[in-house]
Amino acid sequence: MKADDAPREKAPRSDQADPWEAHRLEQMTLGVDATPAQRLRWLEEMIVLAHRTGALPRTRRPAEGSEK
């Protein structure tokens, strides 16, 4: 069987015509299907990641001997 004899794929659906747009829509609706517990877990993971990468400031400990 030559490559020309291979069955051709169907024309892409309208949502597949623009992969960038399909990805953007997927990103926008990603959390819609998630349960509150899944959203909370994701948020906790992102906070840990942000701390590890230095995106969030570290908490400062009060100097010894100083009172608040």
Coordinates of C-alpha atoms in Angstrom, one line a residue:
M1 CA 0.0 0.0 0.0
K2 CA 1.5 3.3 -1.0
A3 CA 1.1 6.5 1.0
D4 CA -1.3 7.8 -1.6
D5 CA -3.6 4.8 -1.1
A6 CA -3.9 5.4 2.7
P7 CA -7.3 6.5 3.8
R8 CA -7.5 10.2 4.3
E9 CA -8.4 11.8 7.6
K10 CA -11.7 13.7 7.8
A11 CA -11.5 17.5 7.7
P12 CA -10.9 18.9 11.2
R13 CA -13.9 20.0 13.2
S14 CA -14.3 23.7 13.8
D15 CA -12.9 23.3 17.3
Q16 CA -9.8 21.5 16.0
A17 CA -9.1 24.0 13.2
D18 CA -7.2 26.3 15.4
P19 CA -5.1 24.4 18.0
W20 CA -4.3 27.7 19.8
E21 CA -7.9 28.5 20.3
A22 CA -8.8 25.0 21.4
H23 CA -6.0 25.1 24.0
R24 CA -7.1 28.5 25.2
L25 CA -10.7 27.3 25.7
E26 CA -9.4 24.2 27.5
Q27 CA -7.4 26.3 29.9
M28 CA -10.4 28.5 30.6
T29 CA -12.6 25.6 31.4
L30 CA -10.1 23.5 33.2
G31 CA -11.4 24.2 36.7
V32 CA -15.1 24.1 35.9
D33 CA -15.3 20.4 36.1
A34 CA -13.2 20.1 39.3
T35 CA -14.7 19.5 42.6
P36 CA -14.0 21.9 45.5
A37 CA -11.6 19.4 47.0
Q38 CA -9.7 19.1 43.7
R39 CA -9.5 22.9 43.4
L40 CA -8.2 23.2 47.0
R41 CA -5.6 20.5 46.4
W42 CA -4.5 22.3 43.2
L43 CA -4.3 25.7 45.1
E44 CA -2.2 24.1 47.8
E45 CA 0.2 22.6 45.2
M46 CA 0.5 25.9 43.5
I47 CA 1.3 27.7 46.8
V48 CA 4.1 25.1 47.5
L49 CA 5.4 25.5 44.0
A50 CA 5.4 29.3 44.3
H51 CA 7.4 29.1 47.6
R52 CA 9.9 26.7 46.1
T53 CA 10.5 28.9 43.0
G54 CA 10.8 32.1 45.1
A55 CA 7.7 33.6 43.6
L56 CA 6.3 34.3 47.1
P57 CA 8.2 36.2 49.8
R58 CA 9.5 34.3 52.7
T59 CA 8.0 35.1 56.1
R60 CA 10.3 37.1 58.3
R61 CA 10.9 36.0 61.8
P62 CA 10.9 38.7 64.4
A63 CA 14.3 39.6 65.7
E64 CA 15.1 38.0 69.1
G65 CA 14.4 40.3 72.0
S66 CA 12.0 42.5 70.1
E67 CA 8.4 42.5 71.0
K68 CA 5.4 43.0 68.8

